[in-house]
PDB file of C-alpha atoms in Angstrom:
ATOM      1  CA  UNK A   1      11.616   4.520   6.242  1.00  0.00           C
ATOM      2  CA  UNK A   2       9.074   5.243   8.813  1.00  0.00           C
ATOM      3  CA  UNK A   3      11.329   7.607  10.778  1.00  0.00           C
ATOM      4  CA  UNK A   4       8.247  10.084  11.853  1.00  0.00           C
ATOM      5  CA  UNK A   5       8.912   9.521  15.528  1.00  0.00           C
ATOM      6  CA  UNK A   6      12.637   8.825  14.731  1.00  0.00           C
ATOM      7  CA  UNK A   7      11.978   5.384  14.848  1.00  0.00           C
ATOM      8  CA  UNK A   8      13.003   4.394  11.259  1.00  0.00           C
ATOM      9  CA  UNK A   9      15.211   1.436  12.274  1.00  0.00           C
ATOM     10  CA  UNK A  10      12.999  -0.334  14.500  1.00  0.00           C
ATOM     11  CA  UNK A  11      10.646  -0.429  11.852  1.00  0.00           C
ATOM     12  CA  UNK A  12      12.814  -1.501   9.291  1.00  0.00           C
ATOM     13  CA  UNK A  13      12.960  -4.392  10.982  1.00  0.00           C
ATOM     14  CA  UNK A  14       9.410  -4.386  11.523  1.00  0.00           C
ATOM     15  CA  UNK A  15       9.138  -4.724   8.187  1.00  0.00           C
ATOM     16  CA  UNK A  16      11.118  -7.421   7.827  1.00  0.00           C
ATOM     17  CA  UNK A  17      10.026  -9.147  10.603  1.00  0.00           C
ATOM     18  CA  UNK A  18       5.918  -8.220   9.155  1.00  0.00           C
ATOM     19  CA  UNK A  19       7.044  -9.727   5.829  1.00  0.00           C
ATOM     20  CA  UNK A  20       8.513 -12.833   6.899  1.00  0.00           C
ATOM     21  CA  UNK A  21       5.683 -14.036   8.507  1.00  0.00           C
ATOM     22  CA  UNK A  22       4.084 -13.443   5.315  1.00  0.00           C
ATOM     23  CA  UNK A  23       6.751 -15.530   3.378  1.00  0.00           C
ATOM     24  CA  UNK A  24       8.096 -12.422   1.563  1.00  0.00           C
ATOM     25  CA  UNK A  25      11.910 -13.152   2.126  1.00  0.00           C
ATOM     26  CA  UNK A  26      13.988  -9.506   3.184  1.00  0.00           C
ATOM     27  CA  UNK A  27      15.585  -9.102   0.049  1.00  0.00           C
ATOM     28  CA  UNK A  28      12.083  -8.672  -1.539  1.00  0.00           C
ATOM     29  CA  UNK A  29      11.959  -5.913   0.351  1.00  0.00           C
ATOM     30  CA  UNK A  30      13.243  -2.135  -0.155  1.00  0.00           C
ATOM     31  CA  UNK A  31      13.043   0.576   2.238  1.00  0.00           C
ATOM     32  CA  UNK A  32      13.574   3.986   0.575  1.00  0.00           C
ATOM     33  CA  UNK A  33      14.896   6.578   2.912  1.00  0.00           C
ATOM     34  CA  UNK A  34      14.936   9.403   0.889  1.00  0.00           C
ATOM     35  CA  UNK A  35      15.077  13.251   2.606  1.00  0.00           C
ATOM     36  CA  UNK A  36      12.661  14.649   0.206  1.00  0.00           C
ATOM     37  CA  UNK A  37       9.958  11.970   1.176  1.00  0.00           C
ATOM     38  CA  UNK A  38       9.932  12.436   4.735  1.00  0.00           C
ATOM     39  CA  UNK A  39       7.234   9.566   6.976  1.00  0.00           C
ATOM     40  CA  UNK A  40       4.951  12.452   7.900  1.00  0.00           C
ATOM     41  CA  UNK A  41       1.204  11.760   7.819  1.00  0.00           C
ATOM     42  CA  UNK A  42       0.698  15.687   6.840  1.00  0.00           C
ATOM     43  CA  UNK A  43       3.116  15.818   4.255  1.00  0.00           C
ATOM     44  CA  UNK A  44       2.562  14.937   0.255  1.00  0.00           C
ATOM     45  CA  UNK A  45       5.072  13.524  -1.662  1.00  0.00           C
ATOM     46  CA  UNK A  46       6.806  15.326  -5.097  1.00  0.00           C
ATOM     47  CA  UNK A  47       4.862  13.227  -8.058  1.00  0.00           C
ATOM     48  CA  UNK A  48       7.668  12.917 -10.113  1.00  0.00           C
ATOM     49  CA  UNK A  49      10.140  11.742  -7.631  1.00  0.00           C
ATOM     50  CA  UNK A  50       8.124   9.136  -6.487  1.00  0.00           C
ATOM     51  CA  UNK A  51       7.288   7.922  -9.574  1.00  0.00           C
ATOM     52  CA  UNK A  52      10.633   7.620 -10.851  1.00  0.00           C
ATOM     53  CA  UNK A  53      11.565   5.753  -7.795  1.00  0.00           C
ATOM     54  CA  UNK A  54       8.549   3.611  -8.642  1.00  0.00           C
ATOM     55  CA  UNK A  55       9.195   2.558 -11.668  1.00  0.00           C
ATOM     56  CA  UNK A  56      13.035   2.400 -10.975  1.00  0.00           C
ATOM     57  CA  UNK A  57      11.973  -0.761  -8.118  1.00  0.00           C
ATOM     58  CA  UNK A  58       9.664  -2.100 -11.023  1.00  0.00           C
ATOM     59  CA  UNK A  59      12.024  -2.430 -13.414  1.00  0.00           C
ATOM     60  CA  UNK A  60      14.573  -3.823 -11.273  1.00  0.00           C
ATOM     61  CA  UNK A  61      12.198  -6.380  -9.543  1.00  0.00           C
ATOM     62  CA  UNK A  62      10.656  -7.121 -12.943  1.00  0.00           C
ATOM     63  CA  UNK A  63       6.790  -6.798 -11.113  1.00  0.00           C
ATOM     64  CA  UNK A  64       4.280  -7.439 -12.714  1.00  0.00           C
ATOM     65  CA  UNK A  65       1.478  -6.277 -10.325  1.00  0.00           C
ATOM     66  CA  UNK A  66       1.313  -3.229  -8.347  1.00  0.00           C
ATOM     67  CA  UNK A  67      -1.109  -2.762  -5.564  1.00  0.00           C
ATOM     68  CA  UNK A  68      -1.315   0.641  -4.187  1.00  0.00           C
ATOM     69  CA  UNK A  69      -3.743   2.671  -2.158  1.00  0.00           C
ATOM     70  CA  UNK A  70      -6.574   5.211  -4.058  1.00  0.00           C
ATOM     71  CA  UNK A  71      -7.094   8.541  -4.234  1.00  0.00           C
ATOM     72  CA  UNK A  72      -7.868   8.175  -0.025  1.00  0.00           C
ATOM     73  CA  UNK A  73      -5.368   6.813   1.199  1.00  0.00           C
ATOM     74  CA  UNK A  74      -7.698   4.327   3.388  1.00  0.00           C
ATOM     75  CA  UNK A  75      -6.454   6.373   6.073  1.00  0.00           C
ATOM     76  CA  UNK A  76      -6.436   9.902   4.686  1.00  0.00           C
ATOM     77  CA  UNK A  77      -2.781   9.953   5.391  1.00  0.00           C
ATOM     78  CA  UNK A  78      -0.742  11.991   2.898  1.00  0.00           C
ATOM     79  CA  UNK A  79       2.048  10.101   2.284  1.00  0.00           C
ATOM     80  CA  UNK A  80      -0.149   6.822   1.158  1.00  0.00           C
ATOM     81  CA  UNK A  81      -2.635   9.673  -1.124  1.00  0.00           C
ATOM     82  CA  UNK A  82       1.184  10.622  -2.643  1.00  0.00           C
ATOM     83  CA  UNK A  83       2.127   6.970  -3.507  1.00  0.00           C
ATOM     84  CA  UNK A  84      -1.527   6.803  -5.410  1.00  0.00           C
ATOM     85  CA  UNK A  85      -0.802  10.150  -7.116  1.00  0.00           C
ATOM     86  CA  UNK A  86       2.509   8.561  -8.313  1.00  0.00           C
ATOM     87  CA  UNK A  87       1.158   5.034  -9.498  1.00  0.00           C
ATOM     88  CA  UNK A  88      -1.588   7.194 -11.325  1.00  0.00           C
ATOM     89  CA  UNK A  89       0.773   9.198 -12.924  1.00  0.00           C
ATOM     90  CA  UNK A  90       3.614   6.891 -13.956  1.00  0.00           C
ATOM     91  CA  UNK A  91       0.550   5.036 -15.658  1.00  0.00           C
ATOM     92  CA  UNK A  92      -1.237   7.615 -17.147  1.00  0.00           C
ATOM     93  CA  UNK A  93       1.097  10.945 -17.530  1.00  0.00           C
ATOM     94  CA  UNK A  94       3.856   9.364 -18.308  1.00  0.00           C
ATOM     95  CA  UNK A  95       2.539   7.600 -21.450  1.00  0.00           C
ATOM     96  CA  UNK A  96       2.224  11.050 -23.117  1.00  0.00           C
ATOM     97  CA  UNK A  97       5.524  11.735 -23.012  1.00  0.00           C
ATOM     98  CA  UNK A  98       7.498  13.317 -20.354  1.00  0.00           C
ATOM     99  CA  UNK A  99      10.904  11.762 -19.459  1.00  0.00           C
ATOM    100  CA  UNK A 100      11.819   9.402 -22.251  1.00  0.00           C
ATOM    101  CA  UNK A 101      13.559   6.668 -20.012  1.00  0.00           C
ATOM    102  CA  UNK A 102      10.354   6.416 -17.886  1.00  0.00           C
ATOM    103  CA  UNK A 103       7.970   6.373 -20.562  1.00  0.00           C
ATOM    104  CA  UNK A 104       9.629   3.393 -21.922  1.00  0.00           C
ATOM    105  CA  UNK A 105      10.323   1.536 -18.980  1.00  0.00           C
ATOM    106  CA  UNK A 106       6.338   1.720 -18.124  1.00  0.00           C
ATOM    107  CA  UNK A 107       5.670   1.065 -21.567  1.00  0.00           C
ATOM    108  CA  UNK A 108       7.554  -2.065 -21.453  1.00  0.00           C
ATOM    109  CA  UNK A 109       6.159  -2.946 -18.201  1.00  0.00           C
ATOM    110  CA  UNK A 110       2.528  -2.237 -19.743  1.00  0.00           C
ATOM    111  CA  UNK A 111       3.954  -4.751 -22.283  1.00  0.00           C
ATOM    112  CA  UNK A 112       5.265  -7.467 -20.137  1.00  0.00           C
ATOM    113  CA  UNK A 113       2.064  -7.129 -18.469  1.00  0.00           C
ATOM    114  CA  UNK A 114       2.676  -5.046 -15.167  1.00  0.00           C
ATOM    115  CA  UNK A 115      -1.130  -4.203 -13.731  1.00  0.00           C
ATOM    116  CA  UNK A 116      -1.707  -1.476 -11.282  1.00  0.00           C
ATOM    117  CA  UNK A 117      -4.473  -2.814  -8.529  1.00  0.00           C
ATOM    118  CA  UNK A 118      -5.905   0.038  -6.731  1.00  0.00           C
ATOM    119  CA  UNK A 119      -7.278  -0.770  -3.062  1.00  0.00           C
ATOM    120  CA  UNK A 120     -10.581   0.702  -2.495  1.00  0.00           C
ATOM    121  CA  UNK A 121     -11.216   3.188   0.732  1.00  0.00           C
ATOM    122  CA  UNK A 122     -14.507   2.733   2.182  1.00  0.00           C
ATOM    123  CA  UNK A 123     -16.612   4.671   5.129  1.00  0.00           C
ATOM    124  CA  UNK A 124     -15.854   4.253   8.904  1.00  0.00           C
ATOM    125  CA  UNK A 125     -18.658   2.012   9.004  1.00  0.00           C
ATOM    126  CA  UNK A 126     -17.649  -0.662   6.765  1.00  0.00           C
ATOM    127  CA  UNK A 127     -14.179  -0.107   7.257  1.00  0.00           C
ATOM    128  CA  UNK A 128     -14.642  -1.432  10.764  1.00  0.00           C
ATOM    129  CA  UNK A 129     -17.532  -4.125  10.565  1.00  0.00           C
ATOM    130  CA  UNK A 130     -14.740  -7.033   9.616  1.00  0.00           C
ATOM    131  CA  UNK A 131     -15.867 -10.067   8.170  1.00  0.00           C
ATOM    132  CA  UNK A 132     -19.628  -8.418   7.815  1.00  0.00           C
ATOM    133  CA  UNK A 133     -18.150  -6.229   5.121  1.00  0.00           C
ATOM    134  CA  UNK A 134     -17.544  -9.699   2.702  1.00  0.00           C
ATOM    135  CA  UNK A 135     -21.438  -9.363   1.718  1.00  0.00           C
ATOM    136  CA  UNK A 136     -21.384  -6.145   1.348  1.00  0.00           C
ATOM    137  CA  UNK A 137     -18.193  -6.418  -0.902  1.00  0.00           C
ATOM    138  CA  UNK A 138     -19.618  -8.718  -2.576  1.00  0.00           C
ATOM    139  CA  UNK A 139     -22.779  -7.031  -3.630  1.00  0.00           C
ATOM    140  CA  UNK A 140     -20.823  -4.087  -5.240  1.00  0.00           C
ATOM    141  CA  UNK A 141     -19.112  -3.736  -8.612  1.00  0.00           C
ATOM    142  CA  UNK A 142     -15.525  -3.634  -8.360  1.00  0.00           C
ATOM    143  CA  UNK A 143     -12.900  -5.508 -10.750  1.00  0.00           C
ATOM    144  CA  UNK A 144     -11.245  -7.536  -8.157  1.00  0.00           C
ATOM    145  CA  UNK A 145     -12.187  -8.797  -4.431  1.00  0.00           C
ATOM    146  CA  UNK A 146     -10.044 -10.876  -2.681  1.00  0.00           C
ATOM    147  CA  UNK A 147     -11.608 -12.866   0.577  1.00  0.00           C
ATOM    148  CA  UNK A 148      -9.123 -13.991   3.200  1.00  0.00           C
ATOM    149  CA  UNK A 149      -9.008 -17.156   4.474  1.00  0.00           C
ATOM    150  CA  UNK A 150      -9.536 -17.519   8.026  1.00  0.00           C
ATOM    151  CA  UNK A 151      -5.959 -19.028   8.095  1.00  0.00           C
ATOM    152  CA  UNK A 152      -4.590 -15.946   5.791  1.00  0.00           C
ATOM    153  CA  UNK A 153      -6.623 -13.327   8.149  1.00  0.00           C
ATOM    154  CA  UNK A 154      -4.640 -14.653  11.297  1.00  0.00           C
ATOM    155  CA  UNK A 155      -1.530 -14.779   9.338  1.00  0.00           C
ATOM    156  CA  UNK A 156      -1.988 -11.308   8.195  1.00  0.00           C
ATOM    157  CA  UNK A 157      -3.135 -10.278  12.464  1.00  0.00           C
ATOM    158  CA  UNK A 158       0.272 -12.191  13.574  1.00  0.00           C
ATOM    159  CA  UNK A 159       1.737  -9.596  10.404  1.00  0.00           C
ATOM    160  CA  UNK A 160       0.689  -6.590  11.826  1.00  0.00           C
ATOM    161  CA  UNK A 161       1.595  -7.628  15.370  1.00  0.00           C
ATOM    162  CA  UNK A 162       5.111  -7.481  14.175  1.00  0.00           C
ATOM    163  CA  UNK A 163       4.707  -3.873  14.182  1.00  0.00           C
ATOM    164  CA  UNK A 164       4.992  -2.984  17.805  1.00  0.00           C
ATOM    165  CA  UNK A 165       6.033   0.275  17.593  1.00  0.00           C
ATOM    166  CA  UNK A 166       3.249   1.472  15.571  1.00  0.00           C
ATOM    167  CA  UNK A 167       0.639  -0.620  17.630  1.00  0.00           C
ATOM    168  CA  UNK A 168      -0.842   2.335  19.652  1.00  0.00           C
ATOM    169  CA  UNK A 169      -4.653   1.908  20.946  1.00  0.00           C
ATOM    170  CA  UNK A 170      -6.604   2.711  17.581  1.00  0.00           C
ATOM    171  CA  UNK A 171      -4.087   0.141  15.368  1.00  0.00           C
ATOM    172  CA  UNK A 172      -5.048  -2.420  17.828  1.00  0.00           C
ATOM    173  CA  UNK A 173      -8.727  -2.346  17.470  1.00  0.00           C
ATOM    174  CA  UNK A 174      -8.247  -1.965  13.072  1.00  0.00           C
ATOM    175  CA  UNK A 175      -6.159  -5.342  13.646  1.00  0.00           C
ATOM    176  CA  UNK A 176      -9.167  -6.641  15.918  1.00  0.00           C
ATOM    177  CA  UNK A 177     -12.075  -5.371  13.790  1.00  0.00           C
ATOM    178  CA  UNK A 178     -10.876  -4.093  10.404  1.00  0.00           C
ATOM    179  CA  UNK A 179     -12.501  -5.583   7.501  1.00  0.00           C
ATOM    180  CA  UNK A 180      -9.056  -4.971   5.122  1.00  0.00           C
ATOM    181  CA  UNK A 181      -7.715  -8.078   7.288  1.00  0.00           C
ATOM    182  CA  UNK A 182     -10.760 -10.144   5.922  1.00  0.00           C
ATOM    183  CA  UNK A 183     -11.960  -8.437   2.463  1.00  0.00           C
ATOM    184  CA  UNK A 184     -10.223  -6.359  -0.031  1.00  0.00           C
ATOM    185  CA  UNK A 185     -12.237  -4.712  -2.880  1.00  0.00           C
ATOM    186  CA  UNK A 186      -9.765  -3.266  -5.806  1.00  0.00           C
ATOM    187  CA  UNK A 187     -10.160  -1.419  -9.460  1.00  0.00           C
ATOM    188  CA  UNK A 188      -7.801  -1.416 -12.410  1.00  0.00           C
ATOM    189  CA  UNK A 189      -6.211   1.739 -12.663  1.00  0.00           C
TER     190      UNK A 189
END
């Protein structure tokens, strides 16, 4: 929920307020506040929990695409490496047989065609060059890149602005120069 400076509420409705402006109406949206996943940047997540919860929202949502961070984090922060750890294993563990319920509910996702997306970290440099990164992007292999408009890059700036609690000096300058506001380089997990 956020609450690492016991300010889960505020952004909950962060959040919501964060998706909105992206058209993503609130009940699209599911905060998990769970005491054994605690919003702590030094702190990694239990796989197995995770995943179940995971696959629990998939199932329930009926998605069909999953977009998570990589084996990074972008950040480094271990609570967004955790989430990767659990995509990768729900896909990939799972399938071999550990709980039955979960195997089949990825299994039938696999079927119906759920796809895991996983969001490339790159190096300080390029991570902060903006719109220079696009060429840059574009010259390496990757399986997807998506290129925001200049319409969908101020959308997704007015977006982050909605998160004012978070917004301390170095947030400010990633939603001034970051280039994951202008290009997005994924793999297929």
């Amino acid at each position: 929920s956020g609450n690492y400076y016991n300010q889960g509420e505020i952004r909950k409705k962060e959040l919501e307020q964060s998706c909105c402006v992206l058209g993503i109406p609130a009940s699209d949206v599911t905060v998990i506040d769970h005491r054994d996943l605690p919003d702590n940047p030094a702190v990694e997540w239990d796989t197995q929990l995770l995943a179940t919860l995971v696959l629990k929202h998939i199932e329930a949502k009926n998605i069909n695409l999953v977009v998570t961070f990589d084996a990074g984090g972008v950040s480094g922060h271990a609570n967004h490496i955790s989430l990767y750890t659990a995509v990768r294993y729900s896909a990939c563990t799972l399938l071999w047989g550990l709980p039955g319920s979960l195997v089949l509910l990825w299994k039938q996702n696999q079927r119906q065609g759920c796809r895991v997306l996983v969001l490339e970290s790159v190096n300080l440099f390029r991570k902060y060059i903006s719109f220079l990164d696009v060429l840059i992007s574009c010259l390496l292999p990757g399986d997807a890149l998506f290129i925001l408009t200049e319409e969908e890059t101020e959308q997704a700036k007015r977006a982050m602005q909605c998160h004012k609690s978070q917004l301390l000096w170095f947030r400010r300058l990633y939603v001034l120069f970051s280039r994951y506001l202008v290009v997005n380089s994924l793999r297929l997990l």
